[in-house]
């Protein structure tokens, strides 16, 4: 028996029907809502974006971002990059034995800022000094620097007569880096000052290579 879409009046002989409604009306009524433009803070120095934390805008990050901003019921979705900051999301959903696609476009409005790391790096902040000493100091420094920069920032790099000094944003990053490179440092803490009634220490790590 032929059906008539109660919303737009089209006959079922002319369009696919989902339940009582034609496909187009059904899709409009589902109400998958994604804002057409979404603001996203991004760091003008390191180019990372701020989602739950500061991170590179990769596929995984984009998916999280869409999940956070979409309203409505769907089974899954995939994202296509259109151009510049424009994306299309295809949401897939099933209804009875029908599979439906709902397409939504959105663009990212990137809001320029500086991430916490870059803000600290440019203000000269550091938690640790890493001293590299010995004949191979120069060569090892490059390796160490590369590893460190995956984890934190280096706010100063000093070439001295006795070796290399790096001023590093995070103690934890120094320990991890030296661990990975199987270097054992001599560690010493120096009282740096008092902040909010607590003593602040800066740690010096010295490695011989
Ligand atoms: Zn209709
Ligand atoms: Zn940054």
mmCIF file of N, CA and C and ligand atoms in Angstrom, residues 5-10 15 21-26, ligand 1:
data_model
loop_
_atom_site.group_PDB
_atom_site.id
_atom_site.type_symbol
_atom_site.label_atom_id
_atom_site.label_comp_id
_atom_site.label_asym_id
_atom_site.label_seq_id
_atom_site.Cartn_x
_atom_site.Cartn_y
_atom_site.Cartn_z
ATOM 1 N N UNK A 5 3.775 10.812 3.053
ATOM 2 C CA UNK A 5 4.539 11.426 4.151
ATOM 3 C C UNK A 5 3.675 12.505 4.804
ATOM 4 N N UNK A 6 3.405 12.359 6.108
ATOM 5 C CA UNK A 6 2.526 13.322 6.778
ATOM 6 C C UNK A 6 3.166 14.699 6.922
ATOM 7 N N UNK A 7 4.423 14.775 6.624
ATOM 8 C CA UNK A 7 5.099 16.057 6.820
ATOM 9 C C UNK A 7 5.165 16.853 5.512
ATOM 10 N N UNK A 8 5.506 16.164 4.406
ATOM 11 C CA UNK A 8 5.655 16.918 3.160
ATOM 12 C C UNK A 8 4.683 16.440 2.069
ATOM 13 N N UNK A 9 3.996 15.333 2.318
ATOM 14 C CA UNK A 9 2.980 14.887 1.373
ATOM 15 C C UNK A 9 3.480 14.049 0.211
ATOM 16 N N UNK A 10 4.769 13.711 0.198
ATOM 17 C CA UNK A 10 5.292 12.920 -0.924
ATOM 18 C C UNK A 10 4.780 11.469 -0.810
ATOM 19 N N UNK A 15 9.838 8.080 -3.197
ATOM 20 C CA UNK A 15 10.973 8.264 -2.276
ATOM 21 C C UNK A 15 11.067 7.094 -1.329
ATOM 22 N N UNK A 21 7.546 8.271 7.635
ATOM 23 C CA UNK A 21 7.990 9.497 6.957
ATOM 24 C C UNK A 21 8.911 9.210 5.783
ATOM 25 N N UNK A 22 8.963 10.171 4.843
ATOM 26 C CA UNK A 22 9.935 10.031 3.763
ATOM 27 C C UNK A 22 11.325 10.263 4.334
ATOM 28 N N UNK A 23 12.309 9.770 3.605
ATOM 29 C CA UNK A 23 13.680 9.801 4.111
ATOM 30 C C UNK A 23 14.141 11.222 4.455
ATOM 31 N N UNK A 24 13.830 12.182 3.562
ATOM 32 C CA UNK A 24 14.292 13.560 3.780
ATOM 33 C C UNK A 24 13.696 14.155 5.049
ATOM 34 N N UNK A 25 12.394 13.955 5.228
ATOM 35 C CA UNK A 25 11.752 14.489 6.421
ATOM 36 C C UNK A 25 12.308 13.807 7.661
ATOM 37 N N UNK A 26 12.499 12.503 7.557
ATOM 38 C CA UNK A 26 13.014 11.759 8.697
ATOM 39 C C UNK A 26 14.366 12.321 9.124
HETATM 40 ZN ZN1 LIG B 1 8.445 14.012 3.755
#
